[in-house]
Amino acid sequence: MTVIEALAEACGPDHAWEAGPGDTIDGVPVGWVAEPGDAAGVAAVLRFTATEGLSVVASGAGSKLDWGAPPSHADVLLDVGRLTGVLDLAPDRTAATVAAGTPLRALRAILLKEGRRLPLDVGSPGATLGGVLATNEAGPLRHRFGAPRDLVSGVRVALDEGSLERSVDGRDLTPYVCGSYGTLGVITEATVRLEPIPAARAWVVRPVSTPREVQQLTEALVASPLEPAAIEADLPGGAGVRPAELAALFEGDEAFVAHRAESAAKLLGGGASVEPLPPAWWGRYPFAAEDVGLKIWGRSSELFAVVYALRDAAGVPVPVRGSVGLGVAHVALPDTVTPERLDGMLTAARTVLLARGGGGCTLLRAPLDLRELVESYGPEPLPGTAARLKLALDPEDRLAPGRIPDLS
């Protein structure tokens, strides 16, 4: 049986084809594309590719395939976009089991009818649940609810040899596959925690002048009893752009939100206002498709020392945006930045973080020609237990090879 015949048998004749010039993964050409219609189809594809020694990279909407390191090679692009829908909803509506290819927008619409939500407000348009879990991507609500791995109680994963598992040797796979970039297995479904849709929401927005001012105001909010659901900052950088802002979100019943928001506006002072809608930049990344994007994280109190270090290395203010209450932010650079300047910025940020208690700075995305000229770590390396699990589950490194380095 040929490759295309086997993939067509697993996925259906209209959902498997030999790749063409447009079928690439972050610039890496693939040999075949497979679109299974269910978890059994995903398992069948992996079972066949294992026998043939073919490498596989899974994708949902493809919104983050250019994040981090591209695969070192890819024989089969496994598209799980046909795995959609809510498979089960708990009677008390506190949890739902959802197919991995379900777009978050579609899931949001389904849950809205139940008065519930999955508190994931990521910045990738069209992102699927599986893609968000695989990259552990989070938005502003991570301040209150945590990262995706904190919202998942169980996953079903198609492993390298084609089995569908929720655990291995008694070890729940959930904390390991979240953030693994598809290197441990292909998520086919996940059981996620649901929250009530809040009756009221309000944003307190305050103009700011410097990163140091953002830090001081953020520390005041975090130390207060006001308990915002999210704290975000936008520092556009450069002259002639919109003003920098700090914004805090409050959720709950109307009386609670009104009281907390007004109290927060008084605490922040300096022209802070209470708004019924978020700022236009809220929940969006500061970089566009053609830009270079960095991710920085560390202790919230030390985050802005990194911002100043990046500014010094760049020679100009750089756009920064993110969850400052948690010490997580993203940085945008033009694609005209030189490899030498970019290397200097990464080194400067990592040096400051190392000296101030830890954290990280990664090159999240960049044009391929630039990325090849700089030292790029892509996503954070898998932690020790997950790395050992990778070696056990995929010893030949055929699942998303090269997406996360230093697995040995």
Coordinates of C-alpha atoms in Angstrom, one line a residue:
M1 CA 0.0 0.0 0.0
T2 CA 1.4 3.4 -1.0
V3 CA 1.5 6.3 1.5
I4 CA -1.4 8.2 -0.2
E5 CA -3.5 5.0 -0.3
A6 CA -3.0 4.4 3.4
L7 CA -3.7 8.0 4.3
A8 CA -6.9 8.0 2.2
E9 CA -8.0 4.8 3.9
A10 CA -7.6 6.5 7.3
C11 CA -9.1 9.8 6.4
G12 CA -11.3 9.3 3.3
P13 CA -10.3 9.8 -0.3
D14 CA -11.1 13.5 -0.3
H15 CA -9.0 14.2 2.8
A16 CA -5.6 13.0 1.9
W17 CA -3.3 14.2 -0.9
E18 CA 0.3 14.5 -2.0
A19 CA 1.5 17.9 -0.9
G20 CA 1.9 20.7 -3.4
P21 CA 4.1 23.9 -3.3
G22 CA 1.7 25.6 -0.9
D23 CA 1.7 22.8 1.6
T24 CA 4.5 23.8 4.0
I25 CA 5.1 24.1 7.7
D26 CA 6.8 27.4 8.5
G27 CA 8.7 27.1 5.2
V28 CA 9.5 23.4 5.6
P29 CA 8.0 21.4 2.7
V30 CA 5.9 18.3 3.5
G31 CA 5.2 15.2 1.4
W32 CA 1.6 14.5 2.2
V33 CA -1.4 16.1 3.9
A34 CA -3.9 14.1 5.9
E35 CA -7.2 15.4 7.4
P36 CA -8.7 12.6 9.6
G37 CA -12.4 13.1 10.6
D38 CA -12.2 11.6 14.1
A39 CA -9.8 10.4 16.8
A40 CA -9.7 6.9 15.3
G41 CA -8.5 8.4 12.0
V42 CA -5.7 10.3 13.8
A43 CA -4.6 7.1 15.4
A44 CA -4.7 5.2 12.1
V45 CA -2.5 7.9 10.5
L46 CA 0.1 7.7 13.3
R47 CA 0.0 3.9 13.2
F48 CA 0.9 3.9 9.5
T49 CA 3.5 6.6 9.7
A50 CA 5.2 4.6 12.6
T51 CA 5.5 1.5 10.5
E52 CA 6.9 3.6 7.6
G53 CA 9.2 5.7 9.8
L54 CA 7.6 9.0 8.6
S55 CA 7.7 12.2 10.6
V56 CA 4.4 14.0 11.4
V57 CA 3.5 17.5 12.4
A58 CA 0.0 18.2 13.6
S59 CA -1.9 21.4 13.0
G60 CA -5.3 22.9 13.8
A61 CA -5.9 26.3 12.3
G62 CA -2.1 26.7 11.7
S63 CA -2.1 30.0 13.6
K64 CA 1.1 29.2 15.5
L65 CA 3.1 27.0 13.2
D66 CA 5.6 29.9 12.7
W67 CA 6.2 30.1 16.5
G68 CA 9.5 29.0 17.7
A69 CA 11.7 26.6 15.7
P70 CA 10.4 25.1 12.5
P71 CA 10.4 21.3 12.3
S72 CA 13.7 19.9 11.1
H73 CA 11.7 17.8 8.6
A74 CA 8.1 16.9 8.0
D75 CA 6.8 14.0 5.9
V76 CA 3.1 14.3 6.8
L77 CA 1.1 17.3 7.8
L78 CA -1.7 16.0 10.1
D79 CA -4.6 18.5 10.0
V80 CA -7.1 17.9 12.9
G81 CA -9.4 20.7 11.8
R82 CA -12.2 18.2 11.1
L83 CA -12.3 17.1 14.8
T84 CA -14.8 19.7 16.1
G85 CA -17.6 20.1 18.5
V86 CA -18.5 19.6 22.2
L87 CA -18.5 15.9 22.8
D88 CA -19.9 16.0 26.3
L89 CA -21.2 18.6 28.7
A90 CA -21.3 17.9 32.4
P91 CA -24.8 18.1 33.9
D92 CA -23.8 20.9 36.2
R93 CA -22.1 22.6 33.2
T94 CA -18.8 23.0 35.1
A95 CA -16.8 21.0 32.5
A96 CA -17.0 20.0 28.9
T97 CA -15.1 17.6 26.7
V98 CA -14.3 19.3 23.4
A99 CA -12.7 18.0 20.2
A100 CA -9.2 19.4 19.6
G101 CA -9.9 21.0 16.2
T102 CA -12.8 23.1 17.5
P103 CA -12.1 26.9 17.0
L104 CA -12.3 28.8 20.2
R105 CA -14.7 31.2 18.6
A106 CA -17.1 28.4 17.8
L107 CA -16.7 27.0 21.3
R108 CA -17.5 30.4 22.7
A109 CA -20.7 30.6 20.7
I110 CA -21.8 27.1 21.8
L111 CA -21.1 27.8 25.5
L112 CA -22.8 31.2 25.4
K113 CA -26.1 29.4 25.0
E114 CA -25.4 27.6 28.3
G115 CA -24.4 30.8 30.1
R116 CA -20.8 29.4 30.4
R117 CA -17.4 30.2 29.1
L118 CA -13.9 28.7 28.8
P119 CA -11.7 31.5 30.2
L120 CA -9.2 31.4 27.4
D121 CA -8.9 34.7 25.5
V122 CA -5.8 34.1 23.4
G123 CA -4.5 36.6 20.8
S124 CA -4.4 34.2 17.8
P125 CA -7.4 34.7 15.5
G126 CA -9.1 31.5 14.6
A127 CA -7.1 29.4 17.1
T128 CA -8.3 25.9 17.9
L129 CA -8.5 24.3 21.3
G130 CA -5.8 21.8 20.5
G131 CA -3.4 24.4 19.2
V132 CA -3.9 26.6 22.2
L133 CA -3.2 23.6 24.5
A134 CA -0.2 22.4 22.5
T135 CA 1.5 25.8 22.8
N136 CA 0.0 26.6 26.3
E137 CA -1.1 30.0 24.8
A138 CA -2.9 32.3 27.2
G139 CA -4.4 35.8 27.2
P140 CA -5.3 38.4 29.8
L141 CA -7.6 36.1 31.8
R142 CA -4.5 34.0 32.8
H143 CA -4.2 36.5 35.6
R144 CA -7.2 35.0 37.4
F145 CA -7.7 31.6 35.8
G146 CA -4.2 30.5 34.9
A147 CA -2.6 29.1 31.8
P148 CA -4.4 26.5 29.6
R149 CA -2.9 23.6 31.5
D150 CA -4.6 24.9 34.6
L151 CA -8.0 24.7 32.9
V152 CA -7.7 21.2 31.6
S153 CA -8.6 18.1 33.7
G154 CA -7.9 15.5 31.1
V155 CA -6.8 14.9 27.5
R156 CA -7.0 12.2 25.0
V157 CA -3.8 11.9 23.0
A158 CA -2.9 9.9 19.9
L159 CA 0.6 8.6 20.5
D160 CA 3.4 7.8 18.1
E161 CA 2.5 4.1 17.6
G162 CA -1.2 4.9 17.0
S163 CA -2.8 4.2 20.4
L164 CA -5.3 6.7 22.0
E165 CA -4.4 7.3 25.6
R166 CA -5.3 9.6 28.5
S167 CA -2.4 8.4 30.7
V168 CA 0.8 6.4 30.3
D169 CA 2.1 4.1 33.1
G170 CA -0.4 5.7 35.5
R171 CA 0.9 9.2 34.6
D172 CA -1.8 11.7 33.4
L173 CA -0.7 13.1 30.1
T174 CA -2.4 16.5 30.6
P175 CA 0.4 18.5 32.2
Y176 CA 2.9 17.2 29.8
V177 CA 1.2 17.7 26.4
C178 CA 0.2 21.3 27.3
G179 CA 3.1 23.4 26.0
S180 CA 4.8 20.4 24.2
Y181 CA 4.2 21.8 20.7
G182 CA 2.9 18.4 19.5
T183 CA 6.2 16.7 20.3
L184 CA 4.6 14.1 22.7
G185 CA 1.5 13.2 20.8
V186 CA -1.5 14.6 19.0
I187 CA -4.3 15.9 21.2
T188 CA -7.7 14.7 19.9
E189 CA -9.9 16.0 22.7
A190 CA -9.7 17.7 26.1
T191 CA -11.9 18.1 29.1
V192 CA -11.9 21.7 30.2
R193 CA -13.2 23.6 33.2
L194 CA -16.0 26.0 32.5
E195 CA -16.9 29.2 34.3
P196 CA -20.2 31.2 34.5
I197 CA -20.3 34.2 32.1
P198 CA -20.0 37.2 34.4
A199 CA -23.0 39.5 34.7
A200 CA -20.9 42.6 34.4
R201 CA -17.4 43.6 33.2
A202 CA -15.5 46.9 33.4
W203 CA -12.0 48.1 32.5
V204 CA -10.1 50.7 34.4
V205 CA -7.7 52.4 31.9
R206 CA -4.9 54.7 32.9
P207 CA -2.4 56.5 30.7
V208 CA 1.2 55.9 31.7
S209 CA 4.5 57.5 30.8
T210 CA 7.3 55.0 31.5
P211 CA 7.8 51.2 32.2
R212 CA 8.7 52.1 35.8
E213 CA 5.4 53.8 36.3
V214 CA 3.6 50.7 34.9
Q215 CA 5.5 48.6 37.4
Q216 CA 4.6 50.8 40.4
L217 CA 0.9 50.9 39.5
T218 CA 0.8 47.2 38.8
E219 CA 2.4 46.5 42.2
A220 CA -0.2 48.7 43.8
L221 CA -3.1 46.8 42.1
V222 CA -1.7 43.4 43.0
A223 CA -1.2 44.4 46.6
S224 CA -4.7 45.8 46.9
P225 CA -7.8 43.8 47.9
L226 CA -9.5 44.7 44.6
E227 CA -8.7 41.3 42.9
P228 CA -8.8 42.3 39.2
A229 CA -9.4 39.5 36.7
A230 CA -6.6 40.7 34.5
I231 CA -3.9 43.4 34.4
E232 CA -2.5 44.3 31.1
A233 CA -0.2 47.1 29.8
D234 CA 0.5 48.5 26.3
L235 CA 3.7 50.4 25.7
P236 CA 3.7 51.2 22.0
G237 CA 7.2 52.7 21.8
G238 CA 8.4 55.4 19.5
A239 CA 7.2 58.9 18.8
G240 CA 3.9 59.8 17.3
V241 CA 2.1 56.6 18.3
R242 CA -0.9 56.2 20.7
P243 CA -0.3 56.8 24.4
A244 CA 0.9 54.0 26.6
E245 CA -1.8 52.6 28.9
L246 CA -2.3 50.3 31.8
A247 CA -5.7 48.5 32.1
A248 CA -7.3 46.3 34.7
L249 CA -10.4 44.1 34.2
F250 CA -13.0 43.6 36.8
E251 CA -15.8 40.9 36.5
G252 CA -18.7 39.8 38.6
D253 CA -22.1 41.1 39.5
E254 CA -22.9 44.7 38.7
A255 CA -22.5 46.1 42.2
F256 CA -19.2 44.3 42.8
V257 CA -17.8 45.4 39.5
A258 CA -18.9 49.0 39.9
H259 CA -17.4 49.3 43.4
R260 CA -14.1 47.6 42.6
A261 CA -13.6 49.5 39.3
E262 CA -14.3 52.9 41.0
S263 CA -11.9 52.0 43.8
A264 CA -9.3 50.9 41.3
A265 CA -9.6 54.2 39.4
K266 CA -9.1 56.1 42.6
L267 CA -6.1 54.0 43.5
L268 CA -4.4 54.5 40.1
G269 CA -5.2 58.2 39.9
G270 CA -3.6 60.1 37.0
G271 CA -6.7 60.3 34.8
A272 CA -7.7 56.7 35.2
S273 CA -11.2 56.0 33.8
V274 CA -13.8 53.3 34.0
E275 CA -14.8 51.9 30.6
P276 CA -17.5 49.4 29.6
L277 CA -15.3 48.0 26.8
P278 CA -11.6 47.1 26.6
P279 CA -9.0 49.2 24.9
A280 CA -8.5 48.3 21.2
W281 CA -5.1 46.7 22.0
W282 CA -6.5 44.4 24.8
G283 CA -5.7 40.7 24.2
R284 CA -3.8 41.3 21.0
Y285 CA -0.1 40.7 20.3
P286 CA 2.0 43.8 19.7
F287 CA 3.6 42.2 16.6
A288 CA 2.0 41.9 13.1
A289 CA 2.5 38.9 10.7
E290 CA 5.6 40.4 9.2
D291 CA 7.3 41.5 12.5
V292 CA 9.7 39.8 14.8
G293 CA 8.0 38.7 18.1
L294 CA 9.7 38.0 21.4
K295 CA 8.2 36.6 24.6
I296 CA 9.6 37.6 28.0
W297 CA 8.7 36.2 31.4
G298 CA 9.9 36.5 34.9
R299 CA 9.0 37.9 38.3
S300 CA 6.5 40.7 37.8
S301 CA 8.7 43.0 39.9
E302 CA 11.6 42.5 37.6
L303 CA 9.9 42.5 34.2
F304 CA 10.5 46.2 33.5
A305 CA 14.2 45.9 34.1
V306 CA 14.1 43.6 31.1
V307 CA 12.1 46.1 29.1
Y308 CA 14.8 48.8 29.8
A309 CA 17.5 46.3 28.9
L310 CA 15.8 45.6 25.6
R311 CA 15.4 49.3 24.9
D312 CA 19.1 49.9 25.6
A313 CA 20.1 47.1 23.3
A314 CA 17.8 48.2 20.6
G315 CA 18.7 51.9 20.9
V316 CA 15.0 52.9 20.7
P317 CA 11.9 52.2 22.7
V318 CA 10.3 48.9 21.5
P319 CA 6.6 48.0 21.6
V320 CA 5.8 45.8 24.6
R321 CA 2.4 44.4 25.6
G322 CA 1.2 41.8 28.0
S323 CA 0.1 40.5 31.4
V324 CA 2.2 42.6 33.6
G325 CA 0.6 41.4 36.8
L326 CA 2.1 38.0 36.1
G327 CA 5.4 39.1 34.5
V328 CA 4.6 37.9 31.0
A329 CA 4.9 40.2 28.0
H330 CA 5.5 40.2 24.3
V331 CA 7.8 42.5 22.3
A332 CA 7.5 43.6 18.7
L333 CA 10.5 44.4 16.5
P334 CA 10.6 45.3 12.8
D335 CA 11.7 42.6 10.3
T336 CA 14.5 45.0 9.4
V337 CA 16.3 44.4 12.7
T338 CA 19.8 43.0 12.0
P339 CA 20.8 39.6 13.3
E340 CA 23.5 41.2 15.4
R341 CA 21.1 43.6 17.0
L342 CA 18.6 40.9 17.7
D343 CA 21.2 38.6 19.2
G344 CA 22.3 41.5 21.4
M345 CA 18.7 42.1 22.6
L346 CA 18.2 38.4 23.5
T347 CA 21.5 38.3 25.3
A348 CA 20.7 41.5 27.3
A349 CA 17.3 40.3 28.3
R350 CA 18.5 36.9 29.4
T351 CA 21.4 38.4 31.3
V352 CA 19.1 40.7 33.3
L353 CA 16.7 37.9 34.0
L354 CA 19.5 35.6 35.2
A355 CA 20.8 38.2 37.5
R356 CA 17.3 39.0 39.0
G357 CA 16.0 35.5 39.9
G358 CA 15.2 33.8 36.6
G359 CA 12.8 33.9 33.8
G360 CA 13.3 33.7 30.0
C361 CA 13.3 35.5 26.7
T362 CA 12.6 33.6 23.5
L363 CA 12.4 34.5 19.9
L364 CA 8.8 33.5 19.3
R365 CA 8.5 34.2 15.6
A366 CA 10.5 35.9 12.9
P367 CA 11.0 35.7 9.1
L368 CA 12.8 32.6 8.2
D369 CA 15.8 34.3 6.7
L370 CA 16.4 36.2 9.9
R371 CA 15.7 33.3 12.2
E372 CA 18.4 31.2 10.5
L373 CA 21.0 33.8 11.4
V374 CA 20.3 34.2 15.1
E375 CA 20.5 31.9 18.1
S376 CA 16.8 30.9 18.5
Y377 CA 15.6 28.7 21.3
G378 CA 12.0 28.7 20.2
P379 CA 9.6 27.5 22.9
E380 CA 10.9 26.9 26.4
P381 CA 12.6 23.4 26.5
L382 CA 10.5 20.6 27.9
P383 CA 11.0 20.2 31.6
G384 CA 12.9 17.1 32.7
T385 CA 9.9 14.7 33.2
A386 CA 8.3 15.7 30.0
A387 CA 11.6 15.3 28.1
R388 CA 12.1 11.8 29.5
L389 CA 8.5 11.0 28.5
K390 CA 9.2 12.2 25.0
L391 CA 12.2 9.9 24.7
A392 CA 10.0 7.0 25.9
L393 CA 6.9 7.7 23.7
D394 CA 8.7 8.9 20.6
P395 CA 12.3 7.5 20.7
E396 CA 12.8 8.1 17.0
D397 CA 11.7 11.8 17.3
R398 CA 9.1 11.6 14.5
L399 CA 6.5 13.8 16.1
A400 CA 7.2 17.5 15.4
P401 CA 10.9 16.9 15.2
G402 CA 13.0 19.9 16.0
R403 CA 10.0 22.0 17.2
I404 CA 11.5 22.0 20.8
P405 CA 15.3 21.7 20.9
D406 CA 17.5 20.1 23.5
L407 CA 15.3 17.0 24.1
S408 CA 18.4 14.9 24.9

